[in-house]
């Protein structure tokens, strides 16, 4: 009788690691405003520019950040928001976010 194989096969591990590197690792975080599904995005997988709702600044391609959306399952893709990691951690300590206009200021 041959010994039992307890370790995963290399091809299974490689597929899982490549998936995690591309999409990040998900977790559920509980905050005062509910539970959020949060996924960290490594810098190598960040290919587009996003605007962080916490600081209203751009998240440039190649910058590690995270994506958060409600964990209740009622939302869709439009509910996902890309955040700087520090902005996400500090969001309960900040006041209401005031969106700055993109045009010229008058008055």
PDB file of C-alpha atoms in Angstrom:
ATOM      1  CA  UNK A   1       0.000   0.000   0.000  1.00  0.00           C
ATOM      2  CA  UNK A   2       1.405   3.420  -0.945  1.00  0.00           C
ATOM      3  CA  UNK A   3       1.267   6.405   1.412  1.00  0.00           C
ATOM      4  CA  UNK A   4      -1.629   8.860   1.170  1.00  0.00           C
ATOM      5  CA  UNK A   5      -0.968  12.137  -0.666  1.00  0.00           C
ATOM      6  CA  UNK A   6      -1.839  15.008   1.708  1.00  0.00           C
ATOM      7  CA  UNK A   7      -0.406  17.909  -0.244  1.00  0.00           C
ATOM      8  CA  UNK A   8      -2.284  19.606  -3.082  1.00  0.00           C
ATOM      9  CA  UNK A   9      -1.008  18.977  -6.544  1.00  0.00           C
ATOM     10  CA  UNK A  10       1.197  21.800  -7.921  1.00  0.00           C
ATOM     11  CA  UNK A  11      -1.149  22.615 -10.807  1.00  0.00           C
ATOM     12  CA  UNK A  12      -4.056  23.209  -8.388  1.00  0.00           C
ATOM     13  CA  UNK A  13      -1.952  25.486  -6.187  1.00  0.00           C
ATOM     14  CA  UNK A  14      -0.643  27.483  -9.151  1.00  0.00           C
ATOM     15  CA  UNK A  15      -4.163  28.127 -10.451  1.00  0.00           C
ATOM     16  CA  UNK A  16      -5.378  29.274  -7.027  1.00  0.00           C
ATOM     17  CA  UNK A  17      -2.371  31.558  -6.456  1.00  0.00           C
ATOM     18  CA  UNK A  18      -2.707  33.145  -9.911  1.00  0.00           C
ATOM     19  CA  UNK A  19      -6.390  33.805  -9.237  1.00  0.00           C
ATOM     20  CA  UNK A  20      -5.633  35.441  -5.882  1.00  0.00           C
ATOM     21  CA  UNK A  21      -2.873  37.558  -7.399  1.00  0.00           C
ATOM     22  CA  UNK A  22      -5.182  38.792 -10.139  1.00  0.00           C
ATOM     23  CA  UNK A  23      -8.362  39.333  -8.123  1.00  0.00           C
ATOM     24  CA  UNK A  24      -7.113  39.768  -4.541  1.00  0.00           C
ATOM     25  CA  UNK A  25      -8.273  37.949  -1.431  1.00  0.00           C
ATOM     26  CA  UNK A  26     -11.824  38.598  -0.214  1.00  0.00           C
ATOM     27  CA  UNK A  27     -12.949  39.052   3.371  1.00  0.00           C
ATOM     28  CA  UNK A  28     -16.058  40.328   5.146  1.00  0.00           C
ATOM     29  CA  UNK A  29     -15.615  43.293   7.475  1.00  0.00           C
ATOM     30  CA  UNK A  30     -18.198  44.592   9.924  1.00  0.00           C
ATOM     31  CA  UNK A  31     -18.519  48.373  10.360  1.00  0.00           C
ATOM     32  CA  UNK A  32     -21.134  50.623  11.953  1.00  0.00           C
ATOM     33  CA  UNK A  33     -22.888  51.003   8.608  1.00  0.00           C
ATOM     34  CA  UNK A  34     -23.095  47.254   8.005  1.00  0.00           C
ATOM     35  CA  UNK A  35     -21.010  44.407   6.685  1.00  0.00           C
ATOM     36  CA  UNK A  36     -18.809  44.908   3.656  1.00  0.00           C
ATOM     37  CA  UNK A  37     -17.180  42.483   1.282  1.00  0.00           C
ATOM     38  CA  UNK A  38     -13.601  43.734   0.882  1.00  0.00           C
ATOM     39  CA  UNK A  39     -10.993  42.590  -1.625  1.00  0.00           C
ATOM     40  CA  UNK A  40      -7.385  43.790  -1.669  1.00  0.00           C
ATOM     41  CA  UNK A  41      -6.051  44.596  -5.137  1.00  0.00           C
ATOM     42  CA  UNK A  42      -2.274  44.237  -5.534  1.00  0.00           C
ATOM     43  CA  UNK A  43      -0.445  46.937  -7.483  1.00  0.00           C
ATOM     44  CA  UNK A  44       0.343  44.620 -10.381  1.00  0.00           C
ATOM     45  CA  UNK A  45      -3.351  43.903 -10.926  1.00  0.00           C
ATOM     46  CA  UNK A  46      -4.450  47.567 -10.773  1.00  0.00           C
ATOM     47  CA  UNK A  47      -4.719  48.573 -14.431  1.00  0.00           C
ATOM     48  CA  UNK A  48      -7.264  51.415 -14.435  1.00  0.00           C
ATOM     49  CA  UNK A  49      -7.632  54.802 -12.740  1.00  0.00           C
ATOM     50  CA  UNK A  50     -10.315  55.079 -10.041  1.00  0.00           C
ATOM     51  CA  UNK A  51     -11.421  57.889  -7.723  1.00  0.00           C
ATOM     52  CA  UNK A  52     -11.310  57.083  -4.002  1.00  0.00           C
ATOM     53  CA  UNK A  53     -14.574  58.080  -2.266  1.00  0.00           C
ATOM     54  CA  UNK A  54     -12.685  58.692   0.991  1.00  0.00           C
ATOM     55  CA  UNK A  55     -10.304  61.423  -0.174  1.00  0.00           C
ATOM     56  CA  UNK A  56     -11.669  62.227  -3.658  1.00  0.00           C
ATOM     57  CA  UNK A  57      -8.193  61.620  -5.138  1.00  0.00           C
ATOM     58  CA  UNK A  58      -7.268  59.339  -8.013  1.00  0.00           C
ATOM     59  CA  UNK A  59      -6.000  55.805  -7.513  1.00  0.00           C
ATOM     60  CA  UNK A  60      -3.547  55.450 -10.389  1.00  0.00           C
ATOM     61  CA  UNK A  61      -2.735  52.205 -12.239  1.00  0.00           C
ATOM     62  CA  UNK A  62      -0.113  50.151 -10.407  1.00  0.00           C
ATOM     63  CA  UNK A  63      -1.158  51.373  -6.940  1.00  0.00           C
ATOM     64  CA  UNK A  64      -2.324  48.721  -4.480  1.00  0.00           C
ATOM     65  CA  UNK A  65      -5.792  49.488  -3.073  1.00  0.00           C
ATOM     66  CA  UNK A  66      -9.001  47.712  -2.118  1.00  0.00           C
ATOM     67  CA  UNK A  67     -12.509  47.275  -3.441  1.00  0.00           C
ATOM     68  CA  UNK A  68     -15.504  47.259  -1.102  1.00  0.00           C
ATOM     69  CA  UNK A  69     -19.197  46.543  -1.661  1.00  0.00           C
ATOM     70  CA  UNK A  70     -22.131  45.707   0.633  1.00  0.00           C
ATOM     71  CA  UNK A  71     -22.041  42.097   1.828  1.00  0.00           C
ATOM     72  CA  UNK A  72     -25.832  41.757   1.971  1.00  0.00           C
ATOM     73  CA  UNK A  73     -25.923  40.432  -1.595  1.00  0.00           C
ATOM     74  CA  UNK A  74     -28.553  42.934  -2.738  1.00  0.00           C
ATOM     75  CA  UNK A  75     -26.161  45.162  -4.662  1.00  0.00           C
ATOM     76  CA  UNK A  76     -24.653  44.787  -8.092  1.00  0.00           C
ATOM     77  CA  UNK A  77     -21.388  45.758  -9.782  1.00  0.00           C
ATOM     78  CA  UNK A  78     -22.279  49.457  -9.587  1.00  0.00           C
ATOM     79  CA  UNK A  79     -22.081  49.263  -5.762  1.00  0.00           C
ATOM     80  CA  UNK A  80     -18.349  48.432  -5.785  1.00  0.00           C
ATOM     81  CA  UNK A  81     -16.022  51.259  -4.759  1.00  0.00           C
ATOM     82  CA  UNK A  82     -12.246  51.398  -5.035  1.00  0.00           C
ATOM     83  CA  UNK A  83     -10.583  52.871  -1.925  1.00  0.00           C
ATOM     84  CA  UNK A  84      -7.057  53.703  -0.811  1.00  0.00           C
ATOM     85  CA  UNK A  85      -6.337  51.280   2.027  1.00  0.00           C
ATOM     86  CA  UNK A  86      -5.728  54.108   4.520  1.00  0.00           C
ATOM     87  CA  UNK A  87      -8.911  55.916   3.500  1.00  0.00           C
ATOM     88  CA  UNK A  88     -10.931  52.727   4.046  1.00  0.00           C
ATOM     89  CA  UNK A  89      -9.494  52.247   7.550  1.00  0.00           C
ATOM     90  CA  UNK A  90     -10.107  55.922   8.451  1.00  0.00           C
ATOM     91  CA  UNK A  91     -13.578  56.301   6.979  1.00  0.00           C
ATOM     92  CA  UNK A  92     -15.416  56.249  10.322  1.00  0.00           C
ATOM     93  CA  UNK A  93     -13.139  58.953  11.760  1.00  0.00           C
ATOM     94  CA  UNK A  94     -13.741  61.409   8.935  1.00  0.00           C
ATOM     95  CA  UNK A  95     -16.581  63.849   8.437  1.00  0.00           C
ATOM     96  CA  UNK A  96     -18.958  63.703   5.498  1.00  0.00           C
ATOM     97  CA  UNK A  97     -17.213  63.570   2.164  1.00  0.00           C
ATOM     98  CA  UNK A  98     -17.673  66.718   0.088  1.00  0.00           C
ATOM     99  CA  UNK A  99     -17.256  66.041  -3.603  1.00  0.00           C
ATOM    100  CA  UNK A 100     -15.226  68.783  -5.239  1.00  0.00           C
ATOM    101  CA  UNK A 101     -16.379  70.079  -8.569  1.00  0.00           C
ATOM    102  CA  UNK A 102     -14.263  69.379 -11.622  1.00  0.00           C
ATOM    103  CA  UNK A 103     -14.922  72.761 -13.279  1.00  0.00           C
ATOM    104  CA  UNK A 104     -13.822  76.319 -12.477  1.00  0.00           C
ATOM    105  CA  UNK A 105     -14.889  77.904  -9.202  1.00  0.00           C
ATOM    106  CA  UNK A 106     -17.030  81.032  -9.251  1.00  0.00           C
ATOM    107  CA  UNK A 107     -17.772  83.415  -6.439  1.00  0.00           C
TER     108      UNK A 107
END
